Short mmCIF file of C-alpha atoms in Angstrom, two decimals:
data_model
loop_
_atom_site.label_atom_id
_atom_site.label_comp_id
_atom_site.label_asym_id
_atom_site.label_seq_id
_atom_site.Cartn_x
_atom_site.Cartn_y
_atom_site.Cartn_z
CA MET I 716 19.06 12.56 26.67
CA THR I 717 16.08 13.78 29.37
CA SER I 718 13.24 10.87 31.06
CA ALA I 719 10.96 13.97 29.02
CA GLY I 720 11.56 12.35 25.62
CA THR I 721 11.98 8.67 24.39
CA ARG I 722 14.45 7.96 21.48
CA ILE I 723 13.53 5.59 18.84
CA VAL I 724 16.52 4.29 17.23
CA PRO I 725 16.67 1.88 13.61
CA LEU I 726 20.16 0.27 14.19
CA GLY I 727 17.92 -1.67 10.52
CA GLY I 728 15.05 -1.68 7.52
CA LEU I 729 15.50 1.20 7.18
CA GLY I 730 16.41 2.10 3.21
CA GLU I 731 16.31 -1.71 2.61
CA VAL I 732 14.73 -5.25 2.37
CA GLY I 733 15.98 -7.05 5.55
CA LYS I 734 17.88 -6.56 9.49
CA ASN I 735 14.87 -5.02 11.02
CA MET I 736 15.98 -3.76 13.76
CA THR I 737 14.84 -1.23 16.48
CA VAL I 738 16.14 0.34 19.37
CA ILE I 739 13.07 1.80 21.98
CA GLU I 740 14.85 3.89 24.96
CA ALA I 741 13.29 5.61 28.59
CA ASP I 742 14.19 6.65 31.35
CA GLY I 743 17.31 4.69 31.26
CA GLY I 744 15.98 1.55 29.98
CA LEU I 745 15.96 -0.04 26.42
CA VAL I 746 13.83 -2.48 24.80
CA VAL I 747 14.63 -4.62 21.20
CA ILE I 748 12.47 -4.95 18.53
CA ASP I 749 13.10 -7.04 16.53
CA ALA I 750 16.93 -8.50 15.90
CA GLY I 751 16.74 -9.46 11.46
CA LEU I 752 20.05 -9.77 8.96
CA ALA I 753 19.40 -9.72 5.64
CA PHE I 754 21.92 -12.64 2.53
CA PRO I 755 24.33 -10.85 1.03
CA ARG I 756 24.17 -8.51 -1.98
CA ASP I 757 26.37 -9.46 -5.34
CA GLU I 758 29.12 -7.01 -4.41
CA HIS I 759 29.64 -8.80 -0.83
CA LEU I 760 32.24 -11.51 -2.41
CA GLY I 761 32.52 -14.75 -0.26
CA VAL I 762 29.41 -12.59 2.76
CA ASP I 763 27.26 -15.42 4.32
CA LEU I 764 25.18 -12.97 5.93
CA VAL I 765 24.82 -9.58 7.05
CA LEU I 766 23.73 -8.14 10.79
CA PRO I 767 22.66 -5.19 11.87
CA ASP I 768 25.84 -3.00 13.61
CA PHE I 769 25.57 -3.53 17.95
CA GLY I 770 27.92 -1.18 18.45
CA TYR I 771 24.80 1.56 20.10
CA LEU I 772 23.88 -1.35 22.55
CA ARG I 773 27.34 -2.63 23.38
CA ASP I 774 27.64 0.82 24.65
CA ARG I 775 24.03 0.72 27.04
CA ALA I 776 24.04 -2.98 27.83
CA GLU I 777 23.39 -2.61 31.15
CA THR I 778 20.36 -0.50 30.22
CA ILE I 779 18.31 -3.52 27.52
CA ARG I 780 15.29 -4.70 29.33
CA ALA I 781 14.57 -6.73 26.35
CA VAL I 782 14.53 -8.04 22.90
CA ILE I 783 10.71 -7.85 21.21
CA LEU I 784 9.93 -9.91 18.45
CA THR I 785 6.99 -9.40 15.73
CA HIS I 786 7.02 -13.27 14.65
CA GLY I 787 9.71 -15.37 12.78
CA HIS I 788 11.59 -14.26 10.27
CA GLU I 789 14.92 -14.85 9.29
CA ASP I 790 14.84 -11.24 9.00
CA HIS I 791 13.73 -10.03 11.94
CA VAL I 792 15.05 -13.21 14.06
CA GLY I 793 18.46 -14.28 12.74
CA ALA I 794 20.74 -11.74 13.85
CA LEU I 795 19.68 -12.61 17.28
CA PRO I 796 22.92 -15.60 17.84
CA TYR I 797 24.91 -13.16 17.85
CA VAL I 798 23.94 -10.38 19.26
CA LEU I 799 23.22 -12.61 22.18
CA ARG I 800 27.25 -13.85 21.53
CA ASP I 801 28.03 -9.43 21.83
CA VAL I 802 25.67 -8.25 24.39
CA PRO I 803 24.08 -9.61 27.35
CA ILE I 804 19.90 -9.82 26.73
CA PRO I 805 17.70 -10.19 30.23
CA GLN I 806 14.82 -11.93 28.15
CA ILE I 807 13.65 -12.48 24.83
CA LEU I 808 9.95 -11.73 24.19
CA ALA I 809 7.39 -13.61 22.18
CA THR I 810 4.96 -16.37 20.97
CA ARG I 811 4.63 -19.92 21.25
CA PHE I 812 5.67 -20.19 17.10
CA THR I 813 8.31 -17.56 17.05
CA LEU I 814 10.15 -18.73 20.07
CA GLY I 815 10.37 -22.68 19.16
CA LEU I 816 11.66 -21.37 16.54
CA VAL I 817 14.02 -18.85 17.40
CA LYS I 818 15.02 -21.94 21.06
CA SER I 819 15.69 -24.54 17.78
CA LYS I 820 18.86 -22.18 15.83
CA LEU I 821 20.06 -20.50 19.93
CA ASP I 822 20.52 -24.40 20.53
CA GLU I 823 21.64 -25.04 16.81
CA HIS I 824 24.65 -22.10 18.20
CA GLY I 825 25.40 -23.87 21.33
CA LEU I 826 23.71 -20.60 23.40
CA GLY I 827 20.16 -22.36 24.87
CA ALA I 828 20.60 -20.79 28.21
CA ALA I 829 22.00 -17.46 27.02
CA THR I 830 18.60 -15.75 27.98
CA ASN I 831 15.81 -16.16 29.52
CA LEU I 832 12.19 -17.11 26.83
CA VAL I 833 9.49 -15.80 27.53
CA GLU I 834 6.12 -16.06 25.66
CA VAL I 835 3.11 -13.95 25.26
CA ALA I 836 0.09 -13.78 23.16
CA PRO I 837 -2.42 -11.66 21.89
CA GLN I 838 -4.95 -11.99 25.00
CA ASP I 839 -2.54 -11.33 27.72
CA GLU I 840 -2.45 -8.16 29.35
CA PRO I 841 0.18 -5.53 29.88
CA ARG I 842 3.79 -6.26 31.43
CA SER I 843 6.33 -3.79 32.35
CA VAL I 844 9.64 -3.98 30.72
CA GLY I 845 11.62 -1.50 32.08
CA PRO I 846 10.35 1.64 31.49
CA PHE I 847 7.75 0.21 29.31
CA GLN I 848 4.35 -1.62 29.82
CA VAL I 849 4.53 -3.60 26.31
CA HIS I 850 1.51 -5.59 24.96
CA PHE I 851 0.72 -7.35 21.30
CA VAL I 852 -1.77 -7.13 18.34
CA ARG I 853 -2.00 -9.98 16.66
CA VAL I 854 -1.86 -9.34 12.70
CA ALA I 855 -1.32 -11.53 10.19
CA HIS I 856 1.35 -12.52 7.44
CA SER I 857 3.09 -15.37 5.86
CA ILE I 858 4.32 -17.26 9.34
CA PRO I 859 1.81 -18.18 11.77
CA ASP I 860 2.34 -16.08 15.53
CA ALA I 861 3.23 -13.24 13.35
CA VAL I 862 2.21 -9.68 16.01
CA ALA I 863 2.04 -6.28 16.75
CA VAL I 864 3.59 -4.76 19.71
CA VAL I 865 2.06 -2.12 21.50
CA VAL I 866 5.12 0.00 23.78
CA GLU I 867 3.76 1.87 26.11
CA THR I 868 6.07 4.98 26.92
CA PRO I 869 6.53 7.94 29.26
CA SER I 870 6.25 10.08 26.26
CA GLY I 871 3.46 8.14 24.99
CA ARG I 872 1.85 5.14 22.68
CA ILE I 873 4.12 3.72 19.81
CA VAL I 874 2.49 1.26 17.44
CA HIS I 875 4.74 -0.92 15.87
CA THR I 876 3.61 -3.04 13.24
CA GLY I 877 5.99 -5.90 12.42
CA ASP I 878 5.06 -7.06 9.16
CA TYR I 879 1.06 -7.41 8.62
CA LYS I 880 -1.51 -8.58 5.69
CA ILE I 881 -5.14 -7.90 6.36
CA ASP I 882 -6.35 -11.32 5.46
CA HIS I 883 -9.98 -11.75 5.86
CA THR I 884 -8.97 -15.29 5.04
CA PRO I 885 -6.17 -16.48 6.65
CA VAL I 886 -5.59 -20.08 6.89
CA ASP I 887 -5.68 -20.72 10.40
CA GLY I 888 -8.37 -18.74 10.56
CA PHE I 889 -5.74 -15.72 12.90
CA ARG I 890 -7.01 -12.21 11.19
CA THR I 891 -5.18 -9.37 12.36
CA ASP I 892 -7.27 -8.11 15.39
CA VAL I 893 -9.47 -4.36 13.65
CA GLY I 894 -10.98 -4.37 16.22
CA ARG I 895 -8.30 -4.22 18.98
CA LEU I 896 -6.68 -1.67 16.40
CA ALA I 897 -9.29 0.66 16.27
CA GLU I 898 -9.38 0.30 20.65
CA LEU I 899 -6.17 1.87 19.80
CA GLY I 900 -7.51 4.42 17.24
CA GLY I 901 -10.17 5.43 19.89
CA GLU I 902 -7.66 5.86 23.09
CA GLY I 903 -4.89 6.90 20.79
CA VAL I 904 -1.77 6.05 19.38
CA ASP I 905 1.16 8.70 19.80
CA LEU I 906 3.62 6.90 16.90
CA LEU I 907 2.92 4.19 13.76
CA LEU I 908 5.63 2.29 13.20
CA GLY I 909 5.19 1.08 10.27
CA ASP I 910 5.80 -1.83 7.57
CA SER I 911 6.45 -0.85 4.40
CA THR I 912 7.28 -3.26 2.35
CA ASN I 913 4.59 -2.99 0.00
CA ALA I 914 3.77 0.69 -0.08
CA GLU I 915 4.20 0.96 -3.92
CA ARG I 916 1.79 -1.02 -4.64
CA PRO I 917 -1.67 -0.25 -5.10
CA GLY I 918 -5.47 -2.67 -4.28
CA PHE I 919 -4.98 -5.00 -2.06
CA THR I 920 -2.79 -8.90 -1.17
CA ALA I 921 -4.51 -11.42 -2.22
CA SER I 922 -5.02 -13.38 0.41
CA GLU I 923 -2.82 -16.68 1.55
CA ARG I 924 -6.03 -18.99 0.62
CA ALA I 925 -5.92 -18.01 -2.92
CA VAL I 926 -2.85 -20.01 -3.41
CA GLY I 927 -3.67 -22.32 -1.87
CA GLN I 928 -7.17 -22.46 -5.02
CA ALA I 929 -4.48 -22.63 -7.35
CA PHE I 930 -2.31 -25.46 -6.23
CA ARG I 931 -6.39 -26.85 -6.20
CA GLU I 932 -6.68 -25.54 -10.01
CA ILE I 933 -2.87 -26.23 -10.63
CA VAL I 934 -1.54 -29.80 -8.83
CA PRO I 935 -5.03 -32.36 -10.34
CA GLN I 936 -4.09 -31.73 -13.95
CA LEU I 937 -0.41 -32.41 -13.53
CA GLY I 938 0.73 -36.15 -14.69
CA GLY I 939 4.54 -36.22 -13.74
CA ARG I 940 5.85 -35.00 -9.94
CA VAL I 941 5.51 -32.32 -8.31
CA LEU I 942 7.98 -30.16 -6.09
CA VAL I 943 6.70 -26.84 -4.27
CA ALA I 944 9.90 -23.99 -2.73
CA SER I 945 8.76 -21.89 -0.54
CA PHE I 946 11.11 -19.72 2.01
CA ALA I 947 10.80 -23.31 5.00
CA SER I 948 9.23 -20.35 6.99
CA ASN I 949 5.98 -20.32 5.50
CA VAL I 950 3.68 -23.02 7.47
CA HIS I 951 1.02 -22.21 5.97
CA ARG I 952 1.77 -22.52 2.48
CA MET I 953 3.51 -25.98 3.39
CA GLN I 954 0.22 -26.72 4.49
CA GLN I 955 -2.09 -25.48 2.33
CA ALA I 956 0.56 -28.10 -0.97
CA ILE I 957 0.40 -31.23 2.20
CA ASP I 958 -3.27 -30.91 1.48
CA VAL I 959 -3.06 -31.45 -1.68
CA ALA I 960 -1.19 -33.47 -2.04
CA VAL I 961 -3.99 -35.54 0.65
CA GLU I 962 -6.79 -34.62 -1.75
CA THR I 963 -5.09 -35.77 -4.72
CA GLY I 964 -3.63 -38.95 -3.68
CA ARG I 965 0.05 -37.68 -3.28
CA SER I 966 2.99 -38.32 -1.36
CA VAL I 967 4.79 -35.95 0.16
CA CYS I 968 8.25 -35.50 1.15
CA ILE I 969 10.48 -32.67 2.39
CA VAL I 970 13.65 -32.03 1.08
CA GLY I 971 15.56 -29.26 2.73
CA ARG I 972 17.42 -28.93 6.39
CA SER I 973 15.41 -25.65 7.60
CA LEU I 974 12.28 -26.80 5.45
CA ARG I 975 12.25 -30.52 7.87
CA LYS I 976 13.00 -28.63 11.11
CA ASN I 977 11.09 -25.57 10.91
CA ILE I 978 7.36 -28.81 9.52
CA ASN I 979 8.79 -30.58 12.83
CA ILE I 980 8.83 -27.29 15.03
CA ALA I 981 5.42 -26.77 13.67
CA ARG I 982 3.83 -30.34 14.13
CA ASN I 983 5.03 -30.52 17.59
CA LEU I 984 3.52 -27.34 18.59
CA GLY I 985 0.29 -27.60 16.60
CA TYR I 986 0.24 -25.30 13.68
CA VAL I 987 0.72 -28.37 10.82
CA GLU I 988 -1.09 -31.22 10.32
CA LEU I 989 0.45 -33.39 8.01
CA PRO I 990 -0.99 -37.97 8.17
CA GLU I 991 2.35 -39.70 8.71
CA GLU I 992 1.44 -42.37 6.24
CA ILE I 993 2.64 -40.25 3.58
CA VAL I 994 5.52 -39.41 4.06
CA VAL I 995 8.36 -41.17 2.25
CA ARG I 996 12.33 -40.02 2.84
CA PRO I 997 13.77 -38.48 -0.12
CA SER I 998 15.29 -41.75 -0.78
CA GLU I 999 12.39 -43.98 -1.09
CA LEU I 1000 11.82 -41.47 -3.47
CA ARG I 1001 12.45 -44.37 -6.18
CA GLU I 1002 9.81 -46.54 -5.40
CA LEU I 1003 6.96 -44.76 -6.22
CA ALA I 1004 5.66 -44.19 -9.87
CA PRO I 1005 5.94 -39.46 -10.05
CA SER I 1006 2.51 -39.02 -10.25
CA GLU I 1007 2.91 -40.23 -6.50
CA THR I 1008 4.40 -37.38 -4.97
CA MET I 1009 5.24 -34.40 -4.26
CA ILE I 1010 8.28 -32.56 -3.43
CA LEU I 1011 8.35 -29.44 -0.57
CA CYS I 1012 11.65 -27.95 -0.49
CA THR I 1013 13.69 -25.13 0.45
CA GLY I 1014 15.87 -22.95 -2.41
CA SER I 1015 13.01 -20.25 -3.19
CA GLN I 1016 15.58 -17.56 -3.59
CA GLY I 1017 18.01 -19.26 -5.66
CA GLU I 1018 20.12 -19.95 -2.79
CA PRO I 1019 23.84 -21.64 -4.06
CA LEU I 1020 23.40 -24.25 -1.58
CA SER I 1021 19.89 -24.89 -1.44
CA ALA I 1022 17.54 -27.98 -1.71
CA LEU I 1023 15.77 -26.54 -5.08
CA THR I 1024 19.34 -25.28 -7.04
CA ARG I 1025 20.45 -28.40 -6.32
CA ILE I 1026 18.29 -29.68 -8.09
CA ALA I 1027 18.17 -28.31 -10.92
CA TYR I 1028 21.91 -28.31 -11.43
CA GLY I 1029 22.01 -32.01 -10.73
CA ASP I 1030 23.24 -32.34 -7.35
CA HIS I 1031 21.13 -33.82 -5.06
CA PRO I 1032 22.02 -37.40 -4.03
CA HIS I 1033 18.06 -38.95 -4.00
CA VAL I 1034 16.29 -35.92 -6.69
CA ARG I 1035 15.75 -35.38 -10.92
CA VAL I 1036 13.19 -33.20 -12.32
CA GLU I 1037 12.57 -34.41 -15.68
CA ALA I 1038 10.58 -34.08 -19.03
CA ALA I 1039 6.73 -35.08 -17.05
CA ASP I 1040 7.76 -32.59 -13.43
CA THR I 1041 6.86 -29.10 -12.82
CA VAL I 1042 7.74 -27.41 -10.06
CA ILE I 1043 5.77 -25.46 -8.35
CA ILE I 1044 8.34 -21.30 -6.76
CA SER I 1045 5.59 -20.14 -4.53
CA ALA I 1046 7.30 -16.81 -3.51
CA LYS I 1047 8.85 -13.30 -4.52
CA PRO I 1048 12.72 -13.00 -5.04
CA VAL I 1049 14.76 -10.82 -2.30
CA PRO I 1050 15.57 -7.47 -3.93
CA GLY I 1051 19.20 -8.89 -4.65
CA ASN I 1052 18.32 -12.16 -5.28
CA GLU I 1053 17.21 -11.75 -8.51
CA LEU I 1054 19.45 -13.79 -10.64
CA ARG I 1055 19.91 -16.22 -9.24
CA VAL I 1056 16.94 -17.27 -9.26
CA HIS I 1057 16.03 -16.71 -12.89
CA ASP I 1058 19.27 -19.41 -13.17
CA THR I 1059 17.65 -21.96 -10.78
CA ILE I 1060 14.93 -21.63 -13.37
CA ASN I 1061 16.95 -21.77 -16.85
CA GLN I 1062 19.11 -24.76 -15.15
CA LEU I 1063 15.29 -26.83 -14.51
CA THR I 1064 13.81 -26.00 -17.81
CA ARG I 1065 16.99 -26.99 -19.59
CA ALA I 1066 16.16 -30.45 -17.36
CA GLY I 1067 12.36 -30.15 -18.69
CA ALA I 1068 10.76 -29.19 -15.89
CA ALA I 1069 7.88 -26.81 -16.23
CA VAL I 1070 7.71 -24.06 -13.53
CA LEU I 1071 5.32 -21.94 -12.79
CA HIS I 1072 6.21 -18.21 -10.45
CA GLU I 1073 4.02 -15.34 -9.76
CA GLU I 1074 4.90 -14.18 -12.92
CA THR I 1075 3.01 -17.15 -14.35
CA SER I 1076 0.51 -17.62 -11.97
CA ARG I 1077 -1.14 -17.50 -8.71
CA VAL I 1078 1.47 -19.37 -7.61
CA HIS I 1079 2.16 -16.30 -4.81
CA SER I 1080 0.95 -14.25 -1.92
CA SER I 1081 2.98 -11.28 -0.28
CA GLY I 1082 3.11 -11.93 3.53
CA HIS I 1083 2.57 -7.84 3.55
CA GLY I 1084 -0.80 -5.23 2.26
CA ASN I 1085 -0.51 -3.53 -0.18
CA ALA I 1086 -1.21 0.84 -0.15
CA GLU I 1087 -5.00 -0.04 0.60
CA GLU I 1088 -3.74 -2.37 3.88
CA LEU I 1089 -1.55 0.34 5.04
CA ARG I 1090 -4.37 2.80 4.09
CA MET I 1091 -7.23 -0.01 6.02
CA MET I 1092 -3.80 0.92 9.49
CA LEU I 1093 -3.90 4.11 9.46
CA SER I 1094 -7.49 4.85 9.61
CA LEU I 1095 -7.79 2.37 12.77
CA LEU I 1096 -5.05 3.34 14.60
CA GLU I 1097 -5.29 7.21 13.86
CA PRO I 1098 -2.04 8.17 14.55
CA HIS I 1099 -1.06 11.78 15.13
CA ALA I 1100 2.39 10.98 14.47
CA VAL I 1101 4.35 8.36 11.63
CA MET I 1102 7.81 7.28 10.98
CA PRO I 1103 7.15 4.37 7.43
CA ILE I 1104 9.68 1.52 9.19
CA HIS I 1105 10.32 -2.23 6.96
CA GLY I 1106 11.72 -0.34 2.88
CA GLU I 1107 14.06 0.35 0.96
CA HIS I 1108 14.02 4.64 0.84
CA ARG I 1109 10.96 4.42 -2.02
CA MET I 1110 8.65 2.29 -0.30
CA LEU I 1111 9.25 4.44 3.54
CA VAL I 1112 8.29 7.61 0.98
CA ALA I 1113 5.62 5.64 0.10
CA HIS I 1114 3.51 4.67 2.88
CA ALA I 1115 4.73 8.46 4.01
CA ARG I 1116 2.05 9.41 1.41
CA LEU I 1117 -0.05 7.36 2.34
CA ALA I 1118 -0.49 9.34 5.18
CA GLU I 1119 0.44 12.05 5.26
CA GLU I 1120 -3.48 11.42 1.99
CA GLU I 1121 -4.55 9.79 4.83
CA GLY I 1122 -4.58 13.00 7.32
CA VAL I 1123 -1.98 13.01 9.23
CA PRO I 1124 0.22 15.85 9.46
CA SER I 1125 3.29 16.58 7.01
CA ASP I 1126 5.65 17.76 10.15
CA ALA I 1127 3.93 14.84 11.37
CA ILE I 1128 5.72 12.49 9.60
CA ILE I 1129 9.29 11.54 9.67
CA VAL I 1130 10.69 10.00 7.16
CA ALA I 1131 14.27 8.16 8.85
CA GLU I 1132 16.95 6.34 7.69
CA ASN I 1133 19.10 3.39 10.05
CA GLY I 1134 20.80 5.34 12.13
CA SER I 1135 18.76 8.27 12.42
CA VAL I 1136 17.61 9.12 16.21
CA VAL I 1137 13.99 10.32 16.27
CA GLU I 1138 12.83 11.68 19.82
CA LEU I 1139 8.78 12.18 21.20
CA THR I 1140 8.09 14.46 23.62
CA THR I 1141 4.77 14.94 24.29
CA ASP I 1142 5.01 17.66 20.98
CA GLY I 1143 5.99 14.58 18.91
CA PRO I 1144 8.18 13.05 16.82
CA SER I 1145 11.63 15.33 15.33
CA ILE I 1146 15.24 14.03 14.17
CA THR I 1147 17.47 14.78 16.56
CA GLY I 1148 21.20 13.04 16.08
CA ARG I 1149 22.56 10.21 13.50
CA VAL I 1150 24.41 7.26 15.74
CA GLU I 1151 26.24 4.89 14.41
CA ALA I 1152 23.89 1.93 12.68
CA GLY I 1153 27.17 0.21 10.16
CA VAL I 1154 26.61 -2.96 9.04
CA THR I 1155 28.58 -6.25 10.25
CA PHE I 1156 29.62 -9.26 7.77
CA VAL I 1157 29.75 -12.82 8.74
CA ASP I 1158 32.33 -14.73 6.51
CA GLY I 1159 32.08 -18.05 7.07
CA LEU I 1160 32.85 -18.93 10.78
CA GLY I 1161 34.33 -14.70 11.72
CA VAL I 1162 31.37 -12.10 12.67
CA GLY I 1163 32.75 -8.79 11.77
CA ASP I 1164 35.90 -9.55 10.67
CA VAL I 1165 35.13 -8.48 7.13
CA ARG I 1166 35.79 -4.77 6.31
CA ASP I 1167 35.53 -2.59 3.45
CA VAL I 1168 38.53 -2.93 1.97
CA GLU I 1169 38.60 -6.75 1.69
CA LEU I 1170 35.15 -5.98 -0.18
CA ARG I 1171 37.25 -3.81 -2.61
CA ASP I 1172 39.81 -6.60 -2.47
CA ARG I 1173 37.34 -9.62 -3.31
CA ARG I 1174 35.33 -7.27 -6.34
CA HIS I 1175 39.06 -5.91 -7.67
CA LEU I 1176 39.91 -10.44 -7.82
CA ALA I 1177 37.27 -10.89 -8.95
CA GLU I 1178 36.72 -7.71 -11.58
CA HIS I 1179 39.90 -8.05 -12.35
CA GLY I 1180 42.26 -11.45 -11.97
CA VAL I 1181 45.48 -12.15 -10.04
CA LEU I 1182 48.62 -12.16 -11.52
CA ILE I 1183 51.66 -14.04 -9.13
CA ILE I 1184 55.48 -13.36 -9.96
CA VAL I 1185 57.22 -15.24 -7.86
CA ALA I 1186 61.18 -14.83 -8.20
CA THR I 1187 64.43 -15.86 -6.35
CA VAL I 1188 67.49 -14.67 -6.19
CA VAL I 1189 70.28 -14.86 -4.31
CA LEU I 1190 71.67 -11.62 -2.58
CA ASP I 1191 74.78 -11.59 -1.44
CA GLU I 1192 75.50 -12.28 -5.65
CA ALA I 1193 72.90 -10.09 -7.01
CA ARG I 1194 70.98 -12.11 -8.89
CA GLU I 1195 68.67 -14.92 -10.11
CA LEU I 1196 68.59 -18.37 -9.06
CA ALA I 1197 66.34 -18.88 -11.77
CA PRO I 1198 63.07 -17.12 -14.44
CA PRO I 1199 60.65 -15.49 -12.66
CA GLU I 1200 57.60 -17.64 -12.63
CA VAL I 1201 54.20 -16.03 -13.96
CA ILE I 1202 50.76 -18.03 -12.01
CA ALA I 1203 47.34 -16.26 -13.49
CA ARG I 1204 43.75 -16.25 -12.37
CA GLY I 1205 41.04 -15.75 -14.32
CA LEU I 1206 42.90 -13.62 -16.85
CA SER I 1207 42.60 -15.42 -19.24
CA GLU I 1208 43.86 -12.45 -21.83
CA LEU I 1209 47.06 -13.11 -20.14
CA GLU I 1210 47.66 -16.82 -21.51
CA PRO I 1211 49.34 -15.45 -24.91
CA LEU I 1212 51.47 -12.64 -23.09
CA VAL I 1213 53.30 -15.54 -19.82
CA ASP I 1214 56.40 -15.48 -21.50
CA GLU I 1215 56.45 -11.78 -22.19
CA THR I 1216 55.37 -11.50 -18.37
CA ARG I 1217 58.26 -13.57 -17.20
CA GLU I 1218 60.29 -11.03 -19.64
CA GLU I 1219 59.88 -8.30 -18.37
CA ALA I 1220 59.92 -9.16 -14.70
CA HIS I 1221 63.31 -10.20 -15.48
CA ARG I 1222 64.63 -7.62 -17.54
CA VAL I 1223 62.82 -5.37 -14.14
CA LEU I 1224 64.75 -7.62 -11.14
CA ALA I 1225 68.03 -7.67 -13.03
CA GLU I 1226 68.49 -4.25 -13.55
CA CYS I 1227 67.50 -3.15 -9.67
CA LEU I 1228 69.68 -6.13 -8.55
CA ASP I 1229 73.36 -4.22 -11.35
CA GLU I 1230 71.98 -1.26 -9.67
CA GLY I 1231 72.41 -2.88 -6.08
CA VAL I 1232 68.55 -2.45 -4.97
CA SER I 1233 67.85 -5.51 -2.30
CA GLU I 1234 65.34 -5.25 -0.08
CA HIS I 1235 62.75 -7.45 -0.77
CA LYS I 1236 60.13 -3.90 -0.58
CA LEU I 1237 61.45 -2.69 -3.43
CA LEU I 1238 62.03 -5.37 -5.41
CA GLN I 1239 58.23 -6.38 -5.47
CA GLU I 1240 57.66 -2.50 -5.38
CA HIS I 1241 59.51 -2.50 -9.22
CA LEU I 1242 58.02 -5.85 -10.26
CA HIS I 1243 54.65 -4.86 -9.24
CA ASP I 1244 55.07 -1.52 -11.65
CA ALA I 1245 56.56 -3.02 -13.95
CA VAL I 1246 54.02 -5.94 -14.46
CA GLY I 1247 51.38 -4.25 -13.81
CA ARG I 1248 51.56 -1.05 -16.95
CA LEU I 1249 52.78 -3.83 -18.90
CA VAL I 1250 49.92 -5.76 -17.84
CA ALA I 1251 47.22 -2.80 -18.68
CA GLU I 1252 48.82 -1.69 -22.42
CA ARG I 1253 48.44 -4.96 -23.70
CA THR I 1254 44.83 -6.61 -22.07
CA GLY I 1255 43.46 -3.50 -20.75
CA ARG I 1256 42.96 -4.97 -17.46
CA ARG I 1257 44.56 -4.48 -14.37
CA PRO I 1258 44.66 -7.55 -12.24
CA MET I 1259 45.84 -7.66 -8.86
CA ILE I 1260 49.51 -8.35 -9.16
CA LEU I 1261 50.98 -10.18 -5.42
CA PRO I 1262 55.64 -10.11 -6.22
CA VAL I 1263 57.13 -12.67 -3.78
CA VAL I 1264 60.36 -12.48 -4.22
CA ILE I 1265 62.19 -15.49 -2.35
CA GLU I 1266 65.87 -15.38 -1.50
CA VAL I 1267 68.33 -18.47 -1.12
#
């Protein structure tokens, strides 16, 4: 890289929803904007979290100057503990609430002293970070203290919007600073990295206050218990639910570890008002009439161990749903989570509860701007070039189309992928190459030790089952000590064929021993092939077959 160009390298967040991470580097210095994670899809069997591949950062560890965070959602900060274990980060720059969430997260991972946490604010003067000058613009989102990041580079000004909406009536009163955005546009923006999540949706996103109004219309009419499920980080949503609980005389119970933690952080920092006298513990719910309680809980995405899922399946120690109860799911399913959310809703309705969600009521508003808000951002900033970020490929293309309609030349619009190397020069941006930008899987306590072949094996096990053949032989005498044992899992079709499978294994083993075949691997191979053919002929299934030969 020459000093003439600035490189923008997305390591996550393009062609997908989640694990947002973008590198900006110039003159031997590098900053990372956001370090997010994604949650596993159905095909990621046994995987807990999906992270960006940090290889690009490891290779340039000595040039990293800072990680800069736009806001505190998991898809923007969740990978931080794993980055810090792998790559030295001199400092993390973030606003007050984002920093509060990050500090708690790092403390949980035993990384509280691993880096320098630096609080920033939109009104701050530009600060030097390596070869860059960095400053911030307040934006409205579904979490407090969200910002756009302005990076002054040797090749021009880059504006990274983060996640945003143009909400004229936000709950905390902090609107997207359109005045400052217009000033930046007047001064000149060379490249816009813009959130594309809702680029396909026409019009404007409803204000967050519209959700509070829906709560005010719905809750007073309800006689049973009210459960409100949302993202643990959406403290604006929870604040509105709390306000309605106060107005209707309901006590508030917070269920779910992450939600309790976030609300405590928000209360301590002054972002949530929750009167202590209305708070009750889960164990105290049985002492209150259903009409006197509101339960705030996690689980809006159908997460298997979340509070709402456990409640739905009758597995929570303190909370049950009954016929008069109402569950408000105040969130939209993240792509890939739809089936889990629908399963949870079905289970809640089986228990007799009424379930309200975004498809039936106005109980959710997106934190991302729709097409007209993206047009407004383009109009305010008047960027010379645009690179859509944060979204599946179709969303990026829809954002690119909006940019072209707003007058950005088509050759100045970059639809990139994770790993694309975009070089910004005085002539504009262009894709000049690619770097490795895969994924890192977190599986239990292991990070990055789940490979594609393992996922393929897990998918195979889930679809076809496993068949174990245990043969005990006396090799010196070339005979079996006992008939082979057959163990089948996930293969109900095989139950009537167990005796036939055992006989086939016995036949093959006896044949091999008669012919003087005694090497373990050869015996296993013959067993594997013969039993596999039999099962495929009889059932049409191809289970994972594990022959075990024990020599005595």
